[in-house]
Each structure stands twice: as structure tokens, then as C-alpha cells.
């Protein structure tokens, strides 16, 4: 599984890290939710996420959001501040390439999405504390393509992550993409680029063994 898919999966499943170990039995499901706080938390979180998904989909279905002026929801599930969702519709079927411009070529992130008319695009890997340049390239079946540029502003990293990564030069080779860190002394999973800049993290904490979906 490539890193984008892992981050994407963690992005949507990490709500379960808020819960204690164990699953509710059929007997527990019949109990008063007030007597089972973990079960109630799970129900509340899942309900909130479903409402967010439904709201985004509903907002773009009237056709008022386009690739030029899309719906932008930053940190949509309130667990991953360096993420966003971009939503819009196109009149014709189009595939989308989403590019987050990096400070170096190696740190530019690019994601491809399947052809369709309704587009709900996760944006993962924004720089903290700046305006990020995000480019949408639409490719149509007739060979035509269009490009639109947007900016997404983010907040600074929390103090406990600010100095977590030190960029030490060993050679001139830099690896493209992000490196995921989870477990050990790091209770909040995060990912950094080849320059040592944290571009993704979760606000929820894991146990010392980490979390690897």
C-alpha cells in the first residue's frame, strides 16, 4: 500500500483512536449509552463524520461550485489540520490531477483522481503556517485540459511537533514523497518530506506501538 493510501486511510479511520480497546457486544448495544461512554463517543464521532460527508456532497450537487471556484473545507474532520477537501462538479467527465507545490521539486506532491463529473478531492500534505499553492488540472476525454490554481492557508504546527524533525544532509540524494512516523515516543502520527518539513499529522494520540492501518 503506497503512502498516500495509508495517509488517506488513517485520515478517515483515525477517529477510532479516540476509543478504548474492545468492541461492544450485542448486549452492550442495548445498554443506556450514558453507561457506556466509549460506545457513545464512537456513535457521536461517526455521526459527525457522516454529517460532514453528506454536507459536502449536498453543497456541490447544485452545480454552483466549479474547478475555478470550488468548495474548500479545511481540516474537515477536525483531526488533521494539514488536510482539506476540495469539491466541485464539471459539466463533462474529467479526470483530475491535484498538485501541492513544494519548496523543492522532490517535495511537490501530486495525486490523480478517476474520471467523473462529481469531484470530492482530499488534499493531504499541506505546509504548515503558510499559503499553499494547490493546482487542479482537469483532463477531458476529447484531449482538452484546463488548469486552475488555488491557495490554502494553514496554521502553525503545535509546539510538541515544531522541532520533531531535524534535516541533516548526508548526501545530495533526496527521496520524493512523505515519510510516515508512528509509535515510540511519538504519540501523534505525522509525516515529513525530504526537507524534514512536517506536512501531515493527526491531533489524536496512539499508544506506544503506533498505528499502521
Coordinates of N, CA and C in Angstrom, one line a residue:
X1 N 0.9 -1.2 0.0 CA 0.0 0.0 0.0 C 0.9 1.2 0.0
X2 N 0.7 2.2 -1.0 CA 1.6 3.3 -1.0 C 1.2 4.3 0.1
X3 N 2.1 5.3 0.3 CA 2.0 6.2 1.4 C 0.7 7.0 1.4
X4 N 0.3 7.5 0.1 CA -0.9 8.3 0.0 C -2.1 7.5 0.5
X5 N -2.2 6.2 0.1 CA -3.3 5.4 0.5 C -3.3 5.2 2.0
X6 N -2.1 5.0 2.6 CA -2.0 4.8 4.0 C -2.5 6.1 4.8
X7 N -2.0 7.3 4.3 CA -2.4 8.5 4.9 C -3.9 8.8 4.8
X8 N -4.4 8.5 3.6 CA -5.8 8.6 3.3 C -6.6 7.8 4.2
X9 N -6.2 6.5 4.4 CA -6.9 5.6 5.3 C -6.9 6.1 6.7
X10 N -5.7 6.5 7.2 CA -5.6 7.0 8.5 C -6.4 8.2 8.7
X11 N -6.5 9.1 7.7 CA -7.2 10.3 7.7 C -8.7 10.0 8.1
X12 N -9.3 9.0 7.5 CA -10.7 8.7 7.7 C -10.9 7.7 8.8
X13 N -9.9 6.9 9.2 CA -10.2 5.9 10.2 C -9.6 6.3 11.6
X14 N -8.9 7.3 11.7 CA -8.2 7.7 12.9 C -9.2 8.0 14.0
X15 N -10.4 8.3 13.7 CA -11.4 8.6 14.7 C -11.5 7.5 15.7
X16 N -11.2 6.3 15.3 CA -11.3 5.1 16.2 C -10.2 5.1 17.2
X17 N -9.1 5.9 17.0 CA -8.1 6.0 18.0 C -8.6 6.7 19.3
X18 N -9.7 7.4 19.2 CA -10.3 8.1 20.3 C -11.0 7.1 21.3
X19 N -11.1 5.9 20.8 CA -11.9 4.9 21.6 C -10.9 4.0 22.4
X20 N -11.5 3.4 23.5 CA -10.7 2.4 24.2 C -10.7 1.1 23.5
X21 N -9.9 0.2 24.0 CA -9.8 -1.1 23.4 C -11.1 -1.9 23.6
X22 N -11.4 -2.8 22.6 CA -12.6 -3.6 22.8 C -13.7 -3.1 22.0
X23 N -14.6 -4.0 21.6 CA -15.8 -3.7 20.8 C -17.0 -4.0 21.7
X24 N -18.1 -3.3 21.4 CA -19.3 -3.5 22.2 C -19.9 -4.8 21.7
X25 N -20.5 -5.6 22.6 CA -21.2 -6.8 22.3 C -22.6 -6.5 22.0
X26 N -23.4 -7.5 21.5 CA -24.8 -7.2 21.3 C -25.5 -6.8 22.6
X27 N -25.1 -7.3 23.7 CA -25.7 -7.0 25.0 C -25.4 -5.6 25.3
X28 N -24.2 -5.1 25.0 CA -23.8 -3.7 25.3 C -24.5 -2.7 24.5
X29 N -24.9 -3.1 23.3 CA -25.6 -2.2 22.4 C -27.0 -1.9 22.9
X30 N -27.5 -2.7 23.8 CA -28.8 -2.5 24.3 C -28.7 -1.6 25.6
X31 N -27.5 -1.4 26.1 CA -27.4 -0.6 27.3 C -27.6 0.9 27.1
X32 N -27.9 1.6 28.1 CA -28.1 3.0 28.1 C -26.7 3.6 27.6
X33 N -26.7 4.4 26.5 CA -25.4 5.0 26.1 C -24.7 5.7 27.2
X34 N -25.4 6.3 28.1 CA -24.8 7.0 29.2 C -24.0 6.1 30.1
X35 N -24.2 4.8 30.1 CA -23.5 3.9 30.9 C -22.3 3.3 30.1
X36 N -22.1 3.7 28.9 CA -21.0 3.2 28.1 C -20.5 4.3 27.3
X37 N -19.6 5.1 27.9 CA -19.1 6.3 27.3 C -18.3 6.1 26.0
X38 N -17.5 5.0 25.9 CA -16.8 4.7 24.7 C -17.7 4.5 23.5
X39 N -18.8 3.7 23.7 CA -19.8 3.5 22.7 C -20.4 4.8 22.2
X40 N -20.7 5.6 23.2 CA -21.4 6.9 22.9 C -20.5 7.8 22.1
X41 N -19.2 7.8 22.5 CA -18.2 8.6 21.7 C -18.1 8.2 20.3
X42 N -18.0 6.8 20.1 CA -17.9 6.3 18.8 C -19.1 6.7 17.9
X43 N -20.3 6.5 18.5 CA -21.5 6.9 17.8 C -21.5 8.4 17.4
X44 N -21.1 9.2 18.3 CA -21.1 10.7 18.1 C -20.1 11.0 17.0
X45 N -18.9 10.4 17.1 CA -17.9 10.8 16.1 C -18.3 10.3 14.7
X46 N -18.8 9.1 14.6 CA -19.2 8.6 13.3 C -20.4 9.4 12.7
X47 N -21.3 9.8 13.6 CA -22.4 10.6 13.2 C -21.9 11.9 12.6
X48 N -21.0 12.5 13.3 CA -20.4 13.8 12.9 C -19.7 13.7 11.6
X49 N -19.0 12.6 11.4 CA -18.3 12.4 10.1 C -19.3 12.2 8.9
X50 N -20.3 11.4 9.2 CA -21.3 11.2 8.1 C -22.0 12.5 7.8
X51 N -22.3 13.4 8.8 CA -22.9 14.7 8.5 C -22.0 15.5 7.7
X52 N -20.7 15.5 8.0 CA -19.7 16.3 7.2 C -19.7 15.8 5.7
X53 N -19.6 14.5 5.5 CA -19.6 13.9 4.2 C -20.9 14.3 3.4
X54 N -22.0 14.2 4.1 CA -23.3 14.5 3.4 C -23.4 16.0 3.1
X55 N -22.9 16.8 4.0 CA -23.0 18.2 3.8 C -22.1 18.7 2.6
X56 N -20.9 18.1 2.5 CA -20.0 18.4 1.4 C -20.7 18.0 0.0
X57 N -21.2 16.7 0.0 CA -21.8 16.2 -1.2 C -23.0 17.0 -1.6
X58 N -23.8 17.4 -0.6 CA -25.0 18.2 -0.8 C -24.7 19.6 -1.4
X59 N -23.6 20.2 -0.8 CA -23.3 21.5 -1.2 C -22.8 21.6 -2.7
X60 N -22.2 20.6 -3.2 CA -21.7 20.7 -4.6 C -22.7 20.2 -5.6
X61 N -23.8 19.6 -5.2 CA -24.7 18.9 -6.1 C -25.5 19.9 -6.9
X62 N -25.6 21.2 -6.5 CA -26.4 22.1 -7.2 C -25.6 22.8 -8.4
X63 N -24.4 22.4 -8.5 CA -23.5 22.9 -9.6 C -23.0 24.3 -9.4
X64 N -23.1 24.9 -8.2 CA -22.6 26.2 -8.0 C -21.1 26.3 -7.8
X65 N -20.5 25.1 -7.4 CA -19.1 25.0 -7.2 C -18.4 24.4 -8.4
X66 N -17.4 25.1 -8.9 CA -16.7 24.7 -10.1 C -15.2 24.5 -9.8
X67 N -14.4 24.0 -10.8 CA -13.0 23.9 -10.6 C -12.3 25.3 -10.4
X68 N -12.9 26.3 -11.0 CA -12.4 27.6 -10.8 C -12.7 28.2 -9.4
X69 N -13.9 27.9 -9.0 CA -14.4 28.4 -7.7 C -15.0 27.2 -6.9
X70 N -14.1 26.4 -6.4 CA -14.6 25.1 -5.7 C -15.0 25.4 -4.2
X71 N -15.7 24.4 -3.7 CA -15.9 24.3 -2.2 C -14.6 23.9 -1.6
X72 N -14.2 24.6 -0.6 CA -13.0 24.3 0.2 C -13.3 24.2 1.6
X73 N -13.0 23.0 2.2 CA -13.2 22.7 3.6 C -11.9 22.3 4.2
X74 N -11.3 23.2 5.1 CA -10.1 22.8 5.7 C -10.3 22.0 6.9
X75 N -9.4 21.0 7.1 CA -9.5 20.1 8.3 C -10.9 19.6 8.5
X76 N -11.5 19.0 7.5 CA -12.9 18.7 7.5 C -13.4 17.8 8.7
X77 N -12.6 17.0 9.2 CA -13.0 16.1 10.3 C -12.4 16.5 11.7
X78 N -11.7 17.7 11.7 CA -11.1 18.2 12.9 C -10.1 17.3 13.6
X79 N -9.4 16.5 12.8 CA -8.4 15.7 13.4 C -7.0 15.8 12.7
X80 N -7.0 16.5 11.5 CA -5.8 16.5 10.7 C -5.7 17.9 10.1
X81 N -5.0 18.9 10.8 CA -5.1 20.3 10.3 C -4.4 20.6 9.0
X82 N -3.5 19.7 8.5 CA -2.8 20.0 7.3 C -3.5 19.3 6.1
X83 N -4.8 19.1 6.2 CA -5.5 18.5 5.1 C -6.7 19.4 4.8
X84 N -7.4 19.1 3.7 CA -8.6 19.8 3.3 C -9.3 18.9 2.3
X85 N -10.5 19.3 2.0 CA -11.3 18.7 0.9 C -11.7 19.8 -0.1
X86 N -11.5 19.5 -1.4 CA -12.0 20.4 -2.4 C -13.1 19.7 -3.2
X87 N -14.2 20.4 -3.3 CA -15.4 19.7 -4.0 C -15.9 20.6 -5.1
X88 N -16.3 20.0 -6.2 CA -16.9 20.8 -7.3 C -17.5 19.8 -8.3
X89 N -18.3 20.3 -9.3 CA -18.8 19.5 -10.4 C -18.3 20.0 -11.7
X90 N -18.2 19.1 -12.7 CA -17.9 19.5 -14.0 C -19.0 19.1 -15.0
X91 N -19.2 19.9 -16.0 CA -20.3 19.6 -17.0 C -20.0 18.3 -17.7
X92 N -18.8 18.0 -18.0 CA -18.3 16.8 -18.7 C -17.5 16.0 -17.8
X93 N -17.4 14.7 -18.2 CA -16.5 13.8 -17.5 C -15.0 14.3 -17.6
X94 N -14.4 14.3 -16.4 CA -13.0 14.7 -16.4 C -12.2 14.0 -15.3
X95 N -11.0 13.7 -15.6 CA -10.1 13.2 -14.5 C -9.3 14.4 -14.0
X96 N -8.9 14.2 -12.7 CA -8.3 15.4 -12.0 C -6.9 15.0 -11.5
X97 N -5.9 15.9 -11.7 CA -4.6 15.8 -11.1 C -4.5 17.0 -10.2
X98 N -4.2 16.7 -8.9 CA -4.1 17.7 -7.9 C -2.6 17.8 -7.4
X99 N -2.1 19.0 -7.5 CA -0.7 19.2 -7.2 C -0.5 20.2 -6.1
X100 N 0.3 19.8 -5.0 CA 0.6 20.7 -4.0 C 2.1 21.1 -4.2
X101 N 2.3 22.4 -4.5 CA 3.7 22.8 -4.9 C 4.6 22.8 -3.7
X102 N 5.8 22.1 -3.8 CA 6.7 22.0 -2.8 C 7.8 23.1 -2.9
X103 N 8.6 23.3 -1.8 CA 9.7 24.2 -1.8 C 10.8 23.7 -2.7
X104 N 10.9 22.4 -2.8 CA 11.8 21.7 -3.8 C 11.0 20.8 -4.7
X105 N 11.5 20.5 -5.8 CA 10.8 19.6 -6.8 C 10.5 18.3 -6.1
X106 N 11.4 17.8 -5.3 CA 11.2 16.5 -4.6 C 10.0 16.5 -3.6
X107 N 9.7 17.7 -3.2 CA 8.7 17.9 -2.1 C 7.3 18.3 -2.7
X108 N 7.2 18.4 -4.0 CA 5.9 18.6 -4.7 C 5.1 17.3 -4.6
X109 N 3.9 17.4 -4.2 CA 3.0 16.2 -4.1 C 2.0 16.2 -5.1
X110 N 1.7 15.1 -5.8 CA 0.8 15.1 -6.9 C -0.1 13.8 -6.8
X111 N -1.4 14.0 -6.8 CA -2.4 13.0 -6.7 C -3.3 12.9 -7.9
X112 N -3.7 11.8 -8.4 CA -4.5 11.6 -9.5 C -5.9 11.0 -9.1
X113 N -7.0 11.5 -9.7 CA -8.3 11.0 -9.3 C -9.0 10.6 -10.6
X114 N -9.9 9.6 -10.4 CA -10.6 9.0 -11.6 C -11.5 9.9 -12.2
X115 N -11.9 9.6 -13.5 CA -12.8 10.4 -14.3 C -14.2 10.4 -13.7
X116 N -14.9 11.5 -13.7 CA -16.2 11.7 -13.2 C -16.7 13.1 -13.4
X117 N -17.9 13.4 -13.0 CA -18.5 14.7 -13.0 C -18.6 15.4 -11.7
X118 N -18.6 14.5 -10.6 CA -18.7 15.0 -9.3 C -17.3 14.7 -8.6
X119 N -16.7 15.7 -8.1 CA -15.3 15.6 -7.6 C -15.2 16.0 -6.2
X120 N -14.8 15.1 -5.3 CA -14.6 15.4 -3.9 C -13.2 14.9 -3.6
X121 N -12.2 15.9 -3.5 CA -10.8 15.6 -3.6 C -10.2 15.8 -2.2
X122 N -9.6 14.8 -1.6 CA -8.8 15.0 -0.3 C -7.5 15.7 -0.7
X123 N -7.1 16.7 0.1 CA -5.9 17.4 -0.1 C -5.0 17.0 1.2
X124 N -4.0 16.3 1.0 CA -3.1 15.8 2.1 C -1.7 16.1 1.8
X125 N -1.1 16.8 2.7 CA 0.3 17.2 2.6 C 0.6 18.7 2.5
X126 N -0.3 19.5 3.1 CA -0.1 21.0 3.1 C 1.1 21.4 4.0
X127 N 1.7 22.4 3.6 CA 2.7 23.0 4.5 C 2.1 23.7 5.7
X128 N 2.6 23.7 6.9 CA 2.0 24.4 8.0 C 2.4 25.9 7.9
X129 N 1.5 26.8 8.5 CA 1.8 28.2 8.7 C 2.1 28.9 7.4
X130 N 1.4 28.7 6.4 CA 1.6 29.5 5.1 C 0.4 29.3 4.2
X131 N 0.5 30.0 3.1 CA -0.5 29.8 2.0 C 0.1 28.8 1.0
X132 N -0.6 27.7 0.8 CA -0.1 26.7 0.0 C -0.7 26.8 -1.4
X133 N 0.1 26.6 -2.4 CA -0.4 26.7 -3.8 C -0.8 25.3 -4.2
X134 N -2.1 25.2 -4.6 CA -2.7 23.9 -5.0 C -3.2 24.1 -6.4
X135 N -2.8 23.2 -7.3 CA -3.2 23.3 -8.7 C -4.1 22.1 -9.1
X136 N -5.2 22.4 -9.7 CA -6.1 21.4 -10.3 C -5.9 21.3 -11.8
X137 N -5.6 20.2 -12.3 CA -5.6 20.0 -13.8 C -6.6 19.0 -14.2
X138 N -7.6 19.5 -15.0 CA -8.7 18.7 -15.5 C -8.4 18.2 -16.9
X139 N -8.5 16.9 -17.1 CA -8.3 16.3 -18.4 C -9.6 15.7 -18.9
X140 N -10.0 16.1 -20.1 CA -11.3 15.6 -20.6 C -11.0 14.5 -21.7
X141 N -12.1 13.8 -22.0 CA -12.0 12.7 -22.9 C -11.6 13.1 -24.3
X142 N -11.9 14.4 -24.7 CA -11.6 14.8 -26.0 C -10.1 15.3 -26.1
X143 N -9.4 15.2 -25.1 CA -8.0 15.6 -25.1 C -7.7 17.0 -24.6
X144 N -8.8 17.7 -24.3 CA -8.6 19.1 -23.8 C -8.3 19.0 -22.3
X145 N -7.5 20.0 -21.8 CA -7.2 20.1 -20.4 C -7.3 21.5 -20.0
X146 N -7.6 21.7 -18.7 CA -7.7 23.0 -18.1 C -7.0 23.0 -16.7
X147 N -6.4 24.1 -16.3 CA -5.6 24.2 -15.1 C -6.1 25.4 -14.3
X148 N -6.3 25.1 -13.0 CA -6.8 26.2 -12.1 C -5.9 26.2 -10.8
X149 N -5.5 27.3 -10.4 CA -4.7 27.5 -9.2 C -5.5 28.0 -8.0
X150 N -5.2 27.5 -6.8 CA -5.9 27.9 -5.6 C -4.8 28.0 -4.5
X151 N -5.2 28.7 -3.4 CA -4.3 28.8 -2.2 C -5.1 28.3 -1.0
X152 N -4.4 27.6 -0.1 CA -5.0 27.1 1.1 C -4.1 27.5 2.2
X153 N -4.6 28.3 3.1 CA -3.8 28.8 4.3 C -3.9 27.9 5.5
X154 N -2.8 27.6 6.1 CA -2.8 26.7 7.3 C -2.2 27.4 8.5
X155 N -2.5 26.8 9.7 CA -2.0 27.3 10.9 C -0.6 26.7 11.2
X156 N 0.2 27.3 12.2 CA 1.5 26.7 12.6 C 1.3 25.3 13.2
X157 N 2.4 24.6 13.2 CA 2.4 23.3 13.9 C 2.2 23.5 15.4
X158 N 1.7 22.5 16.1 CA 1.6 22.6 17.6 C 3.0 22.5 18.1
X159 N 3.3 23.1 19.3 CA 4.6 23.2 19.9 C 5.3 21.8 20.0
X160 N 4.5 20.8 20.3 CA 5.2 19.5 20.5 C 5.7 18.8 19.2
X161 N 5.3 19.4 18.1 CA 5.8 18.9 16.8 C 6.8 19.8 16.1
X162 N 6.9 21.0 16.6 CA 7.7 22.1 15.9 C 9.1 21.7 15.7
X163 N 9.8 21.0 16.6 CA 11.2 20.6 16.4 C 11.4 19.1 16.4
X164 N 10.4 18.4 15.9 CA 10.4 17.0 16.0 C 11.3 16.4 14.9
X165 N 11.5 17.1 13.8 CA 12.4 16.5 12.7 C 13.5 17.5 12.5
X166 N 14.7 16.9 12.4 CA 15.9 17.7 12.1 C 16.4 17.3 10.7
X167 N 16.6 18.3 9.8 CA 17.1 18.0 8.5 C 18.6 17.9 8.5
X168 N 19.2 16.7 8.4 CA 20.6 16.5 8.4 C 21.0 16.0 7.0
X169 N 21.9 16.7 6.3 CA 22.4 16.4 5.0 C 23.4 15.3 5.1
X170 N 23.1 14.1 4.4 CA 24.1 13.0 4.4 C 24.7 12.9 3.0
X171 N 23.8 13.2 2.0 CA 24.3 13.2 0.6 C 23.3 14.1 -0.2
X172 N 23.5 14.1 -1.5 CA 22.7 15.0 -2.3 C 21.4 14.3 -2.8
X173 N 21.2 13.1 -2.4 CA 20.0 12.3 -2.8 C 18.8 12.6 -1.9
X174 N 17.7 13.0 -2.5 CA 16.5 13.3 -1.7 C 15.4 12.4 -2.2
X175 N 14.7 11.8 -1.3 CA 13.6 10.9 -1.6 C 12.3 11.7 -1.8
X176 N 11.6 11.4 -2.9 CA 10.3 12.1 -3.1 C 9.2 11.5 -2.2
X177 N 8.2 12.3 -2.0 CA 7.1 11.9 -1.2 C 7.3 12.2 0.3
X178 N 6.5 11.5 1.1 CA 6.5 11.7 2.6 C 6.9 10.5 3.3
X179 N 7.5 10.7 4.5 CA 7.9 9.6 5.4 C 7.0 9.6 6.6
X180 N 6.3 8.5 6.8 CA 5.4 8.4 7.9 C 6.0 7.9 9.2
X181 N 5.7 8.6 10.3 CA 6.3 8.2 11.6 C 5.1 8.0 12.6
X182 N 5.2 6.8 13.2 CA 4.1 6.5 14.2 C 4.7 5.5 15.2
X183 N 4.4 5.8 16.5 CA 4.9 4.9 17.6 C 6.1 5.4 18.3
X184 N 6.6 4.7 19.3 CA 7.7 5.1 20.1 C 7.4 6.3 20.9
X185 N 8.2 7.3 20.9 CA 8.0 8.5 21.7 C 7.0 9.4 21.0
X186 N 6.6 9.1 19.8 CA 5.7 10.0 19.0 C 4.3 9.4 19.2
X187 N 3.5 10.1 20.0 CA 2.1 9.6 20.2 C 1.2 10.1 19.2
X188 N 1.6 11.2 18.4 CA 0.7 11.7 17.3 C 1.4 11.3 16.0
X189 N 0.8 10.4 15.2 CA 1.4 10.1 13.9 C 1.6 11.4 13.0
X190 N 2.7 11.4 12.3 CA 3.0 12.5 11.4 C 3.8 12.0 10.2
X191 N 3.9 12.9 9.2 CA 4.7 12.6 8.0 C 5.4 13.8 7.6
X192 N 6.7 13.6 7.2 CA 7.5 14.7 6.8 C 8.1 14.5 5.4
X193 N 8.5 15.6 4.7 CA 9.0 15.5 3.3 C 10.5 15.4 3.4
X194 N 11.1 15.4 2.2 CA 12.6 15.2 2.1 C 13.4 16.3 2.7
X195 N 12.7 17.5 3.0 CA 13.4 18.6 3.6 C 13.2 18.6 5.1
X196 N 12.5 17.6 5.6 CA 12.3 17.5 7.1 C 11.1 18.3 7.5
X197 N 10.3 18.8 6.6 CA 9.1 19.6 7.0 C 7.9 18.7 7.2
X198 N 7.3 18.8 8.4 CA 6.1 18.0 8.6 C 4.9 18.6 7.8
X199 N 4.3 17.7 7.0 CA 3.3 18.0 6.0 C 1.9 17.4 6.4
X200 N 1.9 16.6 7.4 CA 0.7 15.9 7.8 C 0.8 15.4 9.2
X201 N -0.2 15.5 10.0 CA -0.2 14.9 11.4 C -1.7 14.8 11.9
X202 N -1.8 13.9 12.9 CA -3.1 13.7 13.5 C -3.1 14.4 14.9
X203 N -4.2 14.9 15.2 CA -4.4 15.5 16.6 C -4.7 14.5 17.6
X204 N -5.0 13.3 17.2 CA -5.3 12.2 18.2 C -4.0 11.4 18.5
X205 N -4.0 10.9 19.7 CA -2.8 10.1 20.1 C -3.0 8.6 20.0
X206 N -1.8 7.9 19.7 CA -1.8 6.5 19.7 C -1.1 6.0 20.9
X207 N -1.1 4.6 21.1 CA -0.3 4.0 22.1 C 1.2 4.0 21.5
X208 N 2.1 3.5 22.4 CA 3.5 3.5 22.0 C 3.8 2.6 20.8
X209 N 2.9 1.6 20.5 CA 3.2 0.7 19.4 C 2.8 1.4 18.1
X210 N 2.2 2.5 18.1 CA 1.8 3.3 16.9 C 0.5 2.8 16.3
X211 N 0.3 3.3 15.1 CA -1.0 3.0 14.4 C -0.7 2.8 12.9
X212 N -0.8 1.6 12.3 CA -0.5 1.4 10.9 C -1.6 0.6 10.3
X213 N -2.6 1.3 9.7 CA -3.7 0.6 9.0 C -3.3 -0.1 7.8

